[in-house]
mmCIF file of C-alpha atoms in Angstrom:
data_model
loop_
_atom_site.group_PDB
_atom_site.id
_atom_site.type_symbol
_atom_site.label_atom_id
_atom_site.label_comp_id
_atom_site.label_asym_id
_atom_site.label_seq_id
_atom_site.Cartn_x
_atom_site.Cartn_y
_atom_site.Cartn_z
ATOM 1 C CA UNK A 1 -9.000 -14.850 3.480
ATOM 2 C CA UNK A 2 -7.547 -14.590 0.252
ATOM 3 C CA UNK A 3 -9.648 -15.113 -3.132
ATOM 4 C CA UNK A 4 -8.217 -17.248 -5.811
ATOM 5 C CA UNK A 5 -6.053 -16.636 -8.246
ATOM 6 C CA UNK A 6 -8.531 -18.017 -10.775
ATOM 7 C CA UNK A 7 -11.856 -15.904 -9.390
ATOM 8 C CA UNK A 8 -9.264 -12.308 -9.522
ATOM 9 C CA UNK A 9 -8.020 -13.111 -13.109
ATOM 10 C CA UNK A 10 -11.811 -13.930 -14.481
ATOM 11 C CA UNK A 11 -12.851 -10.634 -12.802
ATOM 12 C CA UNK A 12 -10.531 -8.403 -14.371
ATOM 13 C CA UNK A 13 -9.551 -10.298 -17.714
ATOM 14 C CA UNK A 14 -12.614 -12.002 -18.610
ATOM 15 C CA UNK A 15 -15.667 -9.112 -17.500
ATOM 16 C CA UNK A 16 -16.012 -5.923 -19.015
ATOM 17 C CA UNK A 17 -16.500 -4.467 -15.518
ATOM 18 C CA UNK A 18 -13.330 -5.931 -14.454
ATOM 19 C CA UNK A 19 -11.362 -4.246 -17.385
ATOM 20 C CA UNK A 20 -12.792 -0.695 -16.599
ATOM 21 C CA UNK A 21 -11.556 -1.332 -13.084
ATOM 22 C CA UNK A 22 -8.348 -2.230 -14.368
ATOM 23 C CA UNK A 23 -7.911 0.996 -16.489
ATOM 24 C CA UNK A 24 -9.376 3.639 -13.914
ATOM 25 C CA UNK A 25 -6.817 2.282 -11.188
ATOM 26 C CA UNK A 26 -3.698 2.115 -13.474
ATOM 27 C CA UNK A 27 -4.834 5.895 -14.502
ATOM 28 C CA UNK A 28 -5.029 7.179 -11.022
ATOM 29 C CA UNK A 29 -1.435 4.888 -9.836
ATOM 30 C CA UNK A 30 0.078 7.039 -12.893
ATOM 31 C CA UNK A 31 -0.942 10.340 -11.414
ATOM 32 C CA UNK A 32 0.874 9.656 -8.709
ATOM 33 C CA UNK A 33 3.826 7.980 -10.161
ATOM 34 C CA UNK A 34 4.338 8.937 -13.883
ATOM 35 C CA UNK A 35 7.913 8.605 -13.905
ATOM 36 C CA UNK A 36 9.683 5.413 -12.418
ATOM 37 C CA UNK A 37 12.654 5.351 -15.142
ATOM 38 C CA UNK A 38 15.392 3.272 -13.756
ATOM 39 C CA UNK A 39 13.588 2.332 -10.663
ATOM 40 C CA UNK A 40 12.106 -1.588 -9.375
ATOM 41 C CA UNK A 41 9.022 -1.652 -9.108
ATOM 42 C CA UNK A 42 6.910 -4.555 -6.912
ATOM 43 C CA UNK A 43 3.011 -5.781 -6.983
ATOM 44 C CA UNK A 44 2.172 -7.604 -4.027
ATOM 45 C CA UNK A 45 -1.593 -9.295 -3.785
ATOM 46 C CA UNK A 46 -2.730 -9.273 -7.256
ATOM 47 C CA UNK A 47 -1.226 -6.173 -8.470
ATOM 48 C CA UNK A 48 -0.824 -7.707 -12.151
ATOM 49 C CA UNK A 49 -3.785 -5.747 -13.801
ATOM 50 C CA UNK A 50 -2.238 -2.347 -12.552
ATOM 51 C CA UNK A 51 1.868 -2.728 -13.165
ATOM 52 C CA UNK A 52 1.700 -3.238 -17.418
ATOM 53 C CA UNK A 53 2.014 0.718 -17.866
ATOM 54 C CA UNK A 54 5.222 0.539 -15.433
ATOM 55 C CA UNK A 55 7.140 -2.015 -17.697
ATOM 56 C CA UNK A 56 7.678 0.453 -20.066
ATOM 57 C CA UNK A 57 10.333 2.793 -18.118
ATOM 58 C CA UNK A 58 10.946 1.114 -15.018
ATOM 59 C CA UNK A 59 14.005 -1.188 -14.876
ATOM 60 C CA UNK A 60 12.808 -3.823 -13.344
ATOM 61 C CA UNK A 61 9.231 -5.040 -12.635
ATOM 62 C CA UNK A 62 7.755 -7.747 -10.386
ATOM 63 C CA UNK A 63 4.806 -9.277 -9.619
ATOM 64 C CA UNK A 64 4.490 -11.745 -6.015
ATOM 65 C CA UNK A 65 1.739 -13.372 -5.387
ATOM 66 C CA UNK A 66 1.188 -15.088 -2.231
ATOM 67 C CA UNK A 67 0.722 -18.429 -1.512
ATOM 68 C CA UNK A 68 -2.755 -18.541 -0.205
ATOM 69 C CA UNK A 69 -4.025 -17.104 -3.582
ATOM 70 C CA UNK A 70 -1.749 -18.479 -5.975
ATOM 71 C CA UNK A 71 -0.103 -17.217 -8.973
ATOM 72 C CA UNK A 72 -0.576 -17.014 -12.650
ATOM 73 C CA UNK A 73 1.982 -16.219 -15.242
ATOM 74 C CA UNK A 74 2.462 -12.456 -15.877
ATOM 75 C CA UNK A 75 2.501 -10.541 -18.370
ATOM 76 C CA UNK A 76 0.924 -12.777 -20.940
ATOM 77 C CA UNK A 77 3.011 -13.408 -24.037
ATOM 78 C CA UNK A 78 5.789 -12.333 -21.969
ATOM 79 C CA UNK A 79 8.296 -13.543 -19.819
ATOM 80 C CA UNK A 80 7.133 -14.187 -17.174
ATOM 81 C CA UNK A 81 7.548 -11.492 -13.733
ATOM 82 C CA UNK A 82 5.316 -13.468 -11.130
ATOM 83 C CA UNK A 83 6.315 -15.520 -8.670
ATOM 84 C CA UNK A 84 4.774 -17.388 -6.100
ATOM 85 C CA UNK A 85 5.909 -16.172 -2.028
ATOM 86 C CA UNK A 86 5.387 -16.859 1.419
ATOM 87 C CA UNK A 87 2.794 -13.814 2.795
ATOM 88 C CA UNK A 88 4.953 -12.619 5.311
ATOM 89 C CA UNK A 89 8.528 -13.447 3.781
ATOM 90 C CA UNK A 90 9.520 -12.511 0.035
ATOM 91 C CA UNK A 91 12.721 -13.511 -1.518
ATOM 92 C CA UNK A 92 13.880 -9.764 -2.246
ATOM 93 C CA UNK A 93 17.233 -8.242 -0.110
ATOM 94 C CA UNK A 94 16.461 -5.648 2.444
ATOM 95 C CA UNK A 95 15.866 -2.195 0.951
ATOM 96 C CA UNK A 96 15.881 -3.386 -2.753
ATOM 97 C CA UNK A 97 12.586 -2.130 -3.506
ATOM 98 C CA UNK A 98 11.974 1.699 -4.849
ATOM 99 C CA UNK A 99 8.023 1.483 -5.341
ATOM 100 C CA UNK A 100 5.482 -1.208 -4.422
ATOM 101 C CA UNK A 101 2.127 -1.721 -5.008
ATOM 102 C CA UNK A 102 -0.207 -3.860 -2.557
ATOM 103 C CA UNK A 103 -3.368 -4.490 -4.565
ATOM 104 C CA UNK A 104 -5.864 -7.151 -2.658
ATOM 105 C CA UNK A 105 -3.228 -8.026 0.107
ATOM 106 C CA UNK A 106 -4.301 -5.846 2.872
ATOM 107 C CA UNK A 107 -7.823 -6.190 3.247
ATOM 108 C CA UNK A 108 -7.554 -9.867 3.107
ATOM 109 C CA UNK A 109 -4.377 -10.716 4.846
ATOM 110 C CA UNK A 110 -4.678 -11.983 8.602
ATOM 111 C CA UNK A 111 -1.408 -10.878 9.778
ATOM 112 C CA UNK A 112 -1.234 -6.984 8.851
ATOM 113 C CA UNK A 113 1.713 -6.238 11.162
ATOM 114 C CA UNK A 114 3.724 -9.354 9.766
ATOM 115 C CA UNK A 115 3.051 -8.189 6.317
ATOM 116 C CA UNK A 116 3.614 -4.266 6.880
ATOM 117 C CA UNK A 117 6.798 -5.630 8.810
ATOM 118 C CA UNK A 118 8.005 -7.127 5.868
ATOM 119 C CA UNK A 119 7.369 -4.514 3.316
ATOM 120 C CA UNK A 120 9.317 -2.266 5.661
ATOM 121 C CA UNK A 121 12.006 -4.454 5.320
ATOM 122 C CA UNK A 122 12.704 -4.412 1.287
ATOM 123 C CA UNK A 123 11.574 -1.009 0.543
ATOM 124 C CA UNK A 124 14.177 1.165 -0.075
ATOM 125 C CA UNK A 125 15.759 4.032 2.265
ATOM 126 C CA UNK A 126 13.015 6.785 1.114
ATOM 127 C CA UNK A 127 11.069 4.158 -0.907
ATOM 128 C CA UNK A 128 7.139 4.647 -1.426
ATOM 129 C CA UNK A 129 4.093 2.050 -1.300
ATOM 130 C CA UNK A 130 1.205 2.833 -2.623
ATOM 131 C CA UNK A 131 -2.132 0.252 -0.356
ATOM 132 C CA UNK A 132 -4.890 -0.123 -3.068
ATOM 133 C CA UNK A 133 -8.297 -0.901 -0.448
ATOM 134 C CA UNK A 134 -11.725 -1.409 -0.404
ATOM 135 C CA UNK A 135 -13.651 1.985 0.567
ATOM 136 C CA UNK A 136 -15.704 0.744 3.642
ATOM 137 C CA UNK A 137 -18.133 3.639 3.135
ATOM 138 C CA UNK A 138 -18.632 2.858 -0.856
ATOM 139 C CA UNK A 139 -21.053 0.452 -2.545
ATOM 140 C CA UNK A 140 -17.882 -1.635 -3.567
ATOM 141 C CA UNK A 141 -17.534 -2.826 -0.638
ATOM 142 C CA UNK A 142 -21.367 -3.916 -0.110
ATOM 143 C CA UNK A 143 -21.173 -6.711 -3.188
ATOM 144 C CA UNK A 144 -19.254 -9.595 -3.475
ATOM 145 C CA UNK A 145 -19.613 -9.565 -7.299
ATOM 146 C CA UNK A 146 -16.236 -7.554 -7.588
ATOM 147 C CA UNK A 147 -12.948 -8.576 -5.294
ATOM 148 C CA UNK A 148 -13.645 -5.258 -3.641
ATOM 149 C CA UNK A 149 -16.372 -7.131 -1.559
ATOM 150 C CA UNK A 150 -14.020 -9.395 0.057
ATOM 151 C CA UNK A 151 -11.837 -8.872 3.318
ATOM 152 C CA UNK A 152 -11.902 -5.793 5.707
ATOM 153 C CA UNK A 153 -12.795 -2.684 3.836
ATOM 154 C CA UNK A 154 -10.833 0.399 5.045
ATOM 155 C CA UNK A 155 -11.833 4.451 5.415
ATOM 156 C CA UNK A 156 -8.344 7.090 4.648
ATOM 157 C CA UNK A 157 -8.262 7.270 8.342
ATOM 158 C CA UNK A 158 -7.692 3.794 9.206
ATOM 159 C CA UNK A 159 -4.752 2.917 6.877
ATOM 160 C CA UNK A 160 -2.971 5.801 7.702
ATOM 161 C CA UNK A 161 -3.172 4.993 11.689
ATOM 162 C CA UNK A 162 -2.151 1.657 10.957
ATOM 163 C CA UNK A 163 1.077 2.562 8.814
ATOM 164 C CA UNK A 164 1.960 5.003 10.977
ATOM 165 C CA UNK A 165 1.999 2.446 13.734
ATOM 166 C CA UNK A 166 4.602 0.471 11.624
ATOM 167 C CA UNK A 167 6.955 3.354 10.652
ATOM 168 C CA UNK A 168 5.820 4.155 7.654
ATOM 169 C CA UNK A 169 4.693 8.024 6.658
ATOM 170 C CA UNK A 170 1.877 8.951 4.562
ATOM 171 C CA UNK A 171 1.873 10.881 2.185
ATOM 172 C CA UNK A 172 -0.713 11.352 -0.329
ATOM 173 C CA UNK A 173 -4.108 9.654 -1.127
ATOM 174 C CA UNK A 174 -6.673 9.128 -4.056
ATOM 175 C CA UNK A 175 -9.416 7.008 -5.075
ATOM 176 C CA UNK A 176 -10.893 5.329 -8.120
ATOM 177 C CA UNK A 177 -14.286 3.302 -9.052
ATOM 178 C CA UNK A 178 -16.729 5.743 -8.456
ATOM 179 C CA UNK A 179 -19.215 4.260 -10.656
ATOM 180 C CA UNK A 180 -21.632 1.519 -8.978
ATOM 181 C CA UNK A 181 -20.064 -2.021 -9.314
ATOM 182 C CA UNK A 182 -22.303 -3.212 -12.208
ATOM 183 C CA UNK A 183 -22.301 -4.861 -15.314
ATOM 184 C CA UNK A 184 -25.054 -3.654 -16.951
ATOM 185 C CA UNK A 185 -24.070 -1.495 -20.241
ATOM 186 C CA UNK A 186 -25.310 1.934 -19.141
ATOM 187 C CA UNK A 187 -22.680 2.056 -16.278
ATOM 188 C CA UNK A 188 -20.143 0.684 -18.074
ATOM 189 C CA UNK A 189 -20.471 3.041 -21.121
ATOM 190 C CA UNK A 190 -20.319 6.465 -18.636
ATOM 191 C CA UNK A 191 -17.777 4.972 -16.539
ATOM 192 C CA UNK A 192 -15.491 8.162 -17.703
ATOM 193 C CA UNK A 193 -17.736 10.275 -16.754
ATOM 194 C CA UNK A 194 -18.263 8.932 -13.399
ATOM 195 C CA UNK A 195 -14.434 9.175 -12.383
ATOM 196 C CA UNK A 196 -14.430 12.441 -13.608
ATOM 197 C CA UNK A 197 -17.527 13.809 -11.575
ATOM 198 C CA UNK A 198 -15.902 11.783 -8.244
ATOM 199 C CA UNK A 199 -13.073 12.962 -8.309
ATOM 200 C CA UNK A 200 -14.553 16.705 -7.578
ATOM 201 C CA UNK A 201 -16.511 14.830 -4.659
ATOM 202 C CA UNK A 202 -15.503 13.451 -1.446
ATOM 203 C CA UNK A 203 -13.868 10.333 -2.585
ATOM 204 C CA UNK A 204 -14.083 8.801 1.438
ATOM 205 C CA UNK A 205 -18.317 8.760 0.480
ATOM 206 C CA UNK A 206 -18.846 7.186 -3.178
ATOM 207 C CA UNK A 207 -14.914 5.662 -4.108
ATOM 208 C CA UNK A 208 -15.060 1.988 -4.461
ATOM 209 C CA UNK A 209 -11.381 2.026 -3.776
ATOM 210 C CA UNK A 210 -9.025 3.644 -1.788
ATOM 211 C CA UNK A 211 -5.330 4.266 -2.844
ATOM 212 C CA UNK A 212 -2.398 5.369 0.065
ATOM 213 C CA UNK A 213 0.642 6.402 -0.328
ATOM 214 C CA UNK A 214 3.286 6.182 2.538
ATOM 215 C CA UNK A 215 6.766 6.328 2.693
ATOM 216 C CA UNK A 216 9.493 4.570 4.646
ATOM 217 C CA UNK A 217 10.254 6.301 7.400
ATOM 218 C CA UNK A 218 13.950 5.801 8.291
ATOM 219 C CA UNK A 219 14.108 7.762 11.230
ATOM 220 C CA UNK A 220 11.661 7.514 14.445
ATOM 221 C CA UNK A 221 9.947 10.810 15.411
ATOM 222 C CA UNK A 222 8.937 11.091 18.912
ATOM 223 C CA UNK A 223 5.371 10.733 19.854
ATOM 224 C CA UNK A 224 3.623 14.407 19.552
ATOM 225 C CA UNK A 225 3.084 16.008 23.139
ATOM 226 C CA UNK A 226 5.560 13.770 25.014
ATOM 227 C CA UNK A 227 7.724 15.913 26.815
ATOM 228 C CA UNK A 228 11.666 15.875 26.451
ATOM 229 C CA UNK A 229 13.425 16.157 29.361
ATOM 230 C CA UNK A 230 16.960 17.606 29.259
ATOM 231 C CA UNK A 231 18.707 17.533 32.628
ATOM 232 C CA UNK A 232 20.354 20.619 34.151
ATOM 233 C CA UNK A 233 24.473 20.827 34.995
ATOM 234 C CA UNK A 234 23.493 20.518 38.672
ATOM 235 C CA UNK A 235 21.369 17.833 37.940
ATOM 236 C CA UNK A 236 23.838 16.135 36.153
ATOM 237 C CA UNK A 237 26.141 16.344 39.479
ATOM 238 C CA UNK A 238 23.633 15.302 41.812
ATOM 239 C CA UNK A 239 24.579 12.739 43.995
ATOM 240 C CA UNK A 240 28.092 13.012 43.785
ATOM 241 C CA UNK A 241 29.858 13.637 47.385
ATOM 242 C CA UNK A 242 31.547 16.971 48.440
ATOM 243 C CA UNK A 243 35.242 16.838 47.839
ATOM 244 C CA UNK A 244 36.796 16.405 51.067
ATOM 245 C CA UNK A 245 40.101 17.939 51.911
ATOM 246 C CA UNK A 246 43.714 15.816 52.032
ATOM 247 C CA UNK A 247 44.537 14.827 55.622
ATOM 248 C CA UNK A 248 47.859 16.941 55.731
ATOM 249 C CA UNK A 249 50.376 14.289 56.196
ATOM 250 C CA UNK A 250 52.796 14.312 59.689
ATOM 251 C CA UNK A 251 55.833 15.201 60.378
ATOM 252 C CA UNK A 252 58.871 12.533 59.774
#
């Protein structure tokens, strides 16, 4: 179930907590993309808070909500880059996208394969998602004060079984929020500090959130230990009759 459009913009607009979120996950989605000159670049869920920094080299930039959440103009004081979609079918031609962002669309969407499906379908030959999750082992996940608490929280494991399962490759992962998901001042104020001391720990433990990166796979491999079969000359003849000899014709 998705949350609404006006609960996710008060979180991260309107609470301190929700702006620290906001900048830690931009920071790490630039570490692993800091250069998208030239390229189009798509938020799916609520990506809004994390594409800003990616309007200022990339040449295009869009933001689809879906329509169980609703939308919300974007950027503010802008024109606008949002747009309202179906969940499972976006107005975007086949392989138009380069990189793509899926913030709060996962975890809370009820038809994963429809929606993995369809991302498939307009990324780019080579083109790279990047699945921001809820950590299922962190305290994120545990309190529905932040969006993090909502839907099905995921480990590293699971989201890279289940995009592999729909042709897509991963590649690389972080994590962000590893601070506890509190208001109160103190946490707020060494917030730094905390993403700096988790990211020398095992993200999969403390992280509040998960970030995957997988690319589209545009050829199938085969499945590891099935066993090719290449058939022999002989094998290749098998069932074929012996040649018989020409009845020698009679005499006139």
């Amino acid at each position: 179930m998705h949350l609404d459009v006006v609960d996710l913009r008060a979180f991260y607009y309107r609470t301190k907590l929700g702006r620290v979120a906001q900048r830690n996950l931009q920071a790490g989605l630039r570490r692993l993309w800091p250069d998208t000159k030239g390229m189009t670049v798509v938020g799916f869920g609520f990506a809004a808070p994390f594409l800003r920094p990616f309007l200022e080299d990339a040449a295009r930039v869009m933001c689809l909500m879906p329509d169980q959440q609703g939308v919300m103009p974007w950027p503010s004081g802008e024109a606008n880059h949002s747009a309202l979609v179906e969940e499972t079918s976006w107005p975007l031609a086949a392989g138009s996208v380069d990189r793509l962002i899926v913030a709060h669309g996962l975890e809370t969407c009820e038809l994963a394969s429809a929606l993995l499906s369809e991302i498939f379908r307009v990324l780019a030959p080579g083109g790279h998602v990047i699945f921001i999750v809820p950590n299922r082992a962190g305290a994120w996940a545990r309190r529905d004060a932040t969006p993090f608490g909502y839907g099905r929280p995921y480990s590293f494991g699971q989201v890279e079984t289940l995009l592999r399962n729909h042709k897509f490759l991963p590649e690389r992962h972080a994590a962000a929020l590893y601070g506890p998901p509190s208001h109160r001042r103190f946490w707020l104020r060494t917030s730094g500090i905390w993403e700096s001391l988790g990211a020398r720990m095992d993200a999969q433990l403390i992280a509040g959130a998960l970030m995957v990166e997988a690319t589209k796979q545009v050829y199938a491999t085969p499945k590891s230990g099935t066993p090719v079969t290449v058939p022999g000359p002989l094998e290749v003849l098998e069932g074929l009759t012996k040649p018989k000899p020409k009845p020698a014709l009679g005499r006139v």
